[in-house]
Amino acid sequence: MTNTFVLIFIPFLVWMLFFDENSYLTHRKFNKEIEDLERTISFYQLKIASDKATIDKLGDSLQLERFARETYLMKRENEDIYIIEFDTLQK
């Protein structure tokens, strides 16, 4: 402990690891945030690809009608739609 190099290096190391503006903890937090943002980017890229495929399919008028019927429960005139819901609760 009498070595001046050790007496100066240890506080410097502690300062750089924990208290400095560019500390290890700050870098770790930023790296975690970057990973979260990259996961979000990949999720939205997959979602965009899926939506583009849906848009391409909707170019056909029959597919557009099918999409409207299934998604928005639209119907033709003089047509009745019955929605059947199953009760999944055990009695």
XYZ file of N, CA, C and O in Angstrom:
364
model
N 0.808 -1.202 0.000
C 0.000 0.000 0.000
C 0.846 1.259 0.000
O 0.318 2.337 -0.178
N 2.133 1.122 0.181
C 2.979 2.309 0.224
C 3.426 2.724 -1.176
O 3.983 3.800 -1.338
N 3.164 1.899 -2.144
C 3.535 2.221 -3.504
C 2.623 3.339 -4.022
O 1.393 3.240 -3.990
N 3.202 4.393 -4.532
C 2.410 5.542 -4.997
C 1.592 5.208 -6.234
O 0.509 5.754 -6.434
N 2.126 4.322 -7.030
C 1.381 3.903 -8.213
C 0.058 3.254 -7.818
O -0.985 3.550 -8.389
N 0.084 2.361 -6.849
C -1.122 1.686 -6.369
C -2.059 2.688 -5.705
O -3.274 2.645 -5.905
N -1.522 3.600 -4.933
C -2.353 4.596 -4.252
C -3.068 5.523 -5.232
O -4.157 6.014 -4.952
N -2.489 5.751 -6.367
C -3.115 6.610 -7.370
C -4.007 5.794 -8.300
O -5.095 6.231 -8.677
N -3.580 4.594 -8.665
C -4.306 3.782 -9.635
C -5.650 3.276 -9.119
O -6.628 3.280 -9.860
N -5.733 2.837 -7.888
C -6.977 2.280 -7.342
C -8.089 3.330 -7.295
O -9.198 3.065 -7.781
N -7.868 4.510 -6.755
C -8.951 5.511 -6.810
C -9.327 5.916 -8.245
O -10.496 6.132 -8.550
N -8.309 5.979 -9.107
C -8.582 6.297 -10.501
C -9.460 5.227 -11.136
O -10.424 5.534 -11.853
N -9.162 3.975 -10.881
C -9.936 2.866 -11.423
C -11.369 2.892 -10.896
O -12.323 2.715 -11.663
N -11.522 3.114 -9.602
C -12.861 3.196 -9.010
C -13.632 4.359 -9.623
O -14.819 4.240 -9.960
N -12.961 5.492 -9.779
C -13.613 6.669 -10.370
C -14.071 6.373 -11.802
O -15.196 6.696 -12.187
N -13.216 5.752 -12.597
C -13.543 5.483 -13.995
C -14.633 4.427 -14.147
O -15.418 4.480 -15.078
N -14.685 3.468 -13.230
C -15.689 2.411 -13.346
C -17.072 2.843 -12.862
O -18.077 2.385 -13.408
N -17.143 3.696 -11.852
C -18.433 3.963 -11.242
C -18.904 5.417 -11.295
O -20.087 5.679 -11.396
N -18.015 6.372 -11.219
C -18.437 7.760 -11.037
C -18.279 8.641 -12.267
O -18.906 9.689 -12.347
N -17.488 8.267 -13.202
C -17.224 9.109 -14.360
C -18.447 9.162 -15.276
O -19.316 8.297 -15.249
N -18.501 10.192 -16.092
C -19.596 10.347 -17.043
C -19.635 9.198 -18.042
O -20.694 8.801 -18.515
N -18.500 8.639 -18.390
C -18.402 7.517 -19.315
C -18.080 6.223 -18.579
O -17.286 5.413 -19.042
N -18.713 5.994 -17.473
C -18.407 4.839 -16.638
C -18.908 3.548 -17.270
O -19.688 3.544 -18.228
N -18.478 2.455 -16.699
C -18.901 1.130 -17.159
C -20.407 0.975 -17.016
O -21.064 0.408 -17.891
N -20.967 1.467 -15.935
C -22.401 1.343 -15.708
C -23.203 2.096 -16.765
O -24.235 1.616 -17.247
N -22.739 3.258 -17.145
C -23.407 4.029 -18.189
C -23.335 3.304 -19.524
O -24.337 3.220 -20.242
N -22.174 2.768 -19.845
C -22.032 2.022 -21.095
C -22.919 0.787 -21.107
O -23.504 0.449 -22.147
N -23.019 0.109 -19.983
C -23.879 -1.069 -19.899
C -25.341 -0.705 -20.120
O -26.069 -1.399 -20.829
N -25.768 0.412 -19.541
C -27.143 0.879 -19.720
C -27.410 1.224 -21.188
O -28.441 0.851 -21.749
N -26.461 1.902 -21.825
C -26.626 2.261 -23.229
C -26.625 1.035 -24.131
O -27.385 0.968 -25.100
N -25.797 0.053 -23.838
C -25.780 -1.178 -24.630
C -27.096 -1.928 -24.515
O -27.594 -2.477 -25.506
N -27.678 -1.948 -23.327
C -28.977 -2.595 -23.149
C -30.056 -1.853 -23.933
O -30.906 -2.467 -24.581
N -30.002 -0.544 -23.919
C -30.974 0.250 -24.668
C -30.815 0.026 -26.174
O -31.812 -0.075 -26.898
N -29.584 -0.100 -26.642
C -29.332 -0.374 -28.061
C -29.903 -1.728 -28.451
O -30.532 -1.870 -29.508
N -29.709 -2.739 -27.611
C -30.251 -4.069 -27.900
C -31.773 -4.037 -27.954
O -32.387 -4.660 -28.834
N -32.407 -3.315 -27.033
C -33.862 -3.192 -27.050
C -34.339 -2.509 -28.329
O -35.325 -2.941 -28.949
N -33.654 -1.464 -28.732
C -34.038 -0.758 -29.952
C -33.828 -1.617 -31.196
O -34.649 -1.575 -32.122
N -32.778 -2.429 -31.208
C -32.547 -3.326 -32.347
C -33.638 -4.391 -32.421
O -34.094 -4.744 -33.515
N -34.083 -4.899 -31.260
C -35.188 -5.855 -31.257
C -36.463 -5.201 -31.764
O -37.235 -5.806 -32.516
N -36.694 -3.960 -31.372
C -37.872 -3.238 -31.823
C -37.810 -3.016 -33.334
O -38.820 -3.182 -34.029
N -36.639 -2.669 -33.841
C -36.474 -2.469 -35.279
C -36.772 -3.748 -36.038
O -37.499 -3.735 -37.045
N -36.244 -4.868 -35.578
C -36.482 -6.135 -36.279
C -37.959 -6.521 -36.214
O -38.511 -7.038 -37.193
N -38.624 -6.262 -35.091
C -40.053 -6.546 -34.989
C -40.839 -5.743 -36.008
O -41.695 -6.276 -36.730
N -40.536 -4.456 -36.105
C -41.283 -3.608 -37.032
C -40.929 -3.909 -38.486
O -41.782 -3.757 -39.368
N -39.720 -4.356 -38.758
C -39.383 -4.758 -40.122
C -40.185 -5.984 -40.534
O -40.676 -6.061 -41.668
N -40.343 -6.941 -39.628
C -41.181 -8.106 -39.917
C -42.638 -7.702 -40.104
O -43.333 -8.217 -40.986
N -43.097 -6.773 -39.272
C -44.478 -6.298 -39.382
C -44.699 -5.585 -40.715
O -45.735 -5.768 -41.359
N -43.738 -4.780 -41.150
C -43.842 -4.079 -42.433
C -43.869 -5.075 -43.582
O -44.658 -4.932 -44.525
N -43.031 -6.100 -43.524
C -43.026 -7.121 -44.572
C -44.365 -7.843 -44.629
O -44.900 -8.096 -45.717
N -44.926 -8.146 -43.469
C -46.235 -8.802 -43.418
C -47.315 -7.901 -44.000
O -48.177 -8.359 -44.768
N -47.281 -6.632 -43.655
C -48.281 -5.698 -44.175
C -48.137 -5.499 -45.683
O -49.136 -5.369 -46.393
N -46.901 -5.480 -46.187
C -46.696 -5.359 -47.633
C -47.272 -6.571 -48.358
O -47.874 -6.436 -49.425
N -47.085 -7.760 -47.786
C -47.647 -8.966 -48.392
C -49.172 -8.893 -48.398
O -49.824 -9.271 -49.387
N -49.753 -8.390 -47.319
C -51.210 -8.246 -47.259
C -51.693 -7.243 -48.292
O -52.704 -7.473 -48.973
N -50.981 -6.145 -48.443
C -51.361 -5.131 -49.431
C -51.277 -5.700 -50.841
O -52.149 -5.438 -51.683
N -50.236 -6.487 -51.105
C -50.112 -7.107 -52.425
C -51.273 -8.061 -52.688
O -51.794 -8.119 -53.812
N -51.679 -8.817 -51.678
C -52.811 -9.733 -51.842
C -54.112 -8.982 -52.065
O -54.990 -9.455 -52.769
N -54.243 -7.807 -51.469
C -55.497 -7.060 -51.576
C -55.656 -6.372 -52.925
O -56.675 -5.731 -53.172
N -54.701 -6.506 -53.811
C -54.836 -5.970 -55.160
C -55.934 -6.681 -55.931
O -56.565 -6.117 -56.824
N -56.186 -7.919 -55.591
C -57.249 -8.700 -56.212
C -58.567 -8.348 -55.542
O -58.672 -8.293 -54.317
N -59.622 -8.100 -56.320
C -60.900 -7.667 -55.750
C -61.545 -8.763 -54.894
O -62.199 -8.458 -53.888
N -61.340 -10.029 -55.244
C -61.907 -11.110 -54.428
C -61.226 -11.188 -53.067
O -61.879 -11.409 -52.039
N -59.919 -11.005 -53.059
C -59.192 -11.016 -51.788
C -59.565 -9.800 -50.934
O -59.653 -9.900 -49.719
N -59.790 -8.664 -51.592
C -60.200 -7.457 -50.872
C -61.558 -7.667 -50.221
O -61.768 -7.300 -49.060
N -62.472 -8.279 -50.951
C -63.799 -8.555 -50.389
C -63.690 -9.539 -49.228
O -64.317 -9.347 -48.179
N -62.887 -10.561 -49.387
C -62.699 -11.545 -48.312
C -62.114 -10.885 -47.063
O -62.558 -11.137 -45.938
N -61.108 -10.018 -47.248
C -60.489 -9.311 -46.128
C -61.514 -8.431 -45.408
O -61.582 -8.407 -44.180
N -62.321 -7.699 -46.172
C -63.333 -6.826 -45.574
C -64.366 -7.638 -44.809
O -64.799 -7.246 -43.719
N -64.760 -8.754 -45.361
C -65.756 -9.594 -44.680
C -65.200 -10.178 -43.379
O -65.876 -10.193 -42.356
N -63.967 -10.684 -43.413
C -63.410 -11.330 -42.228
C -62.987 -10.331 -41.162
O -63.185 -10.559 -39.975
N -62.407 -9.232 -41.576
C -61.846 -8.291 -40.614
C -62.890 -7.331 -40.069
O -62.953 -7.085 -38.865
N -63.695 -6.777 -40.962
C -64.630 -5.731 -40.558
C -66.081 -6.184 -40.549
O -66.982 -5.377 -40.379
N -66.313 -7.473 -40.751
C -67.640 -8.072 -40.721
C -68.609 -7.360 -41.670
O -69.774 -7.142 -41.362
N -68.103 -6.974 -42.831
C -68.944 -6.343 -43.844
C -69.752 -7.415 -44.552
O -69.402 -8.581 -44.562
N -70.840 -6.988 -45.171
C -71.703 -7.948 -45.842
C -72.294 -7.307 -47.083
O -72.284 -6.097 -47.257
N -72.832 -8.155 -47.938
C -73.547 -7.678 -49.118
C -74.975 -7.335 -48.712
O -75.441 -7.702 -47.634
N -75.671 -6.629 -49.617
C -77.076 -6.335 -49.332
C -77.866 -7.637 -49.332
O -77.556 -8.577 -50.042
N -78.902 -7.652 -48.514
C -79.799 -8.816 -48.385
C -79.033 -10.068 -47.973
O -79.339 -11.168 -48.407
N -78.048 -9.914 -47.136
C -77.265 -11.043 -46.666
C -77.190 -10.963 -45.148
O -77.004 -9.892 -44.584
N -77.339 -12.081 -44.502
C -77.239 -12.130 -43.047
C -75.932 -12.797 -42.653
O -75.501 -13.766 -43.269
N -75.324 -12.270 -41.595
C -74.084 -12.838 -41.080
C -74.340 -13.326 -39.669
O -74.908 -12.608 -38.842
N -73.939 -14.530 -39.412
C -74.067 -15.102 -38.083
C -72.666 -15.308 -37.515
O -71.834 -15.966 -38.128
N -72.431 -14.747 -36.361
C -71.138 -14.901 -35.685
C -71.333 -15.934 -34.590
O -72.152 -15.762 -33.693
N -70.570 -16.983 -34.664
C -70.669 -18.062 -33.696
C -69.476 -17.978 -32.762
O -68.324 -18.070 -33.192
N -69.741 -17.787 -31.490
C -68.685 -17.751 -30.487
C -68.833 -18.964 -29.598
O -69.936 -19.322 -29.193
N -67.739 -19.611 -29.327
C -67.749 -20.802 -28.508
C -67.393 -20.429 -27.075
O -66.478 -19.664 -26.820
N -68.143 -20.982 -26.140
C -67.858 -20.756 -24.734
C -66.781 -21.751 -24.318
O -66.992 -22.961 -24.346
N -65.643 -21.255 -23.929
C -64.525 -22.136 -23.608
C -64.405 -22.404 -22.109
O -63.502 -23.105 -21.677
N -65.294 -21.823 -21.318
C -65.237 -22.039 -19.883
C -65.805 -23.403 -19.523
O -66.816 -23.842 -20.039
N -65.141 -24.078 -18.618
C -65.603 -25.379 -18.130
C -66.677 -25.153 -17.080
O -66.529 -24.336 -16.188
N -67.772 -25.882 -17.181
C -68.856 -25.734 -16.204
C -68.786 -26.790 -15.150
O -68.291 -27.822 -15.264
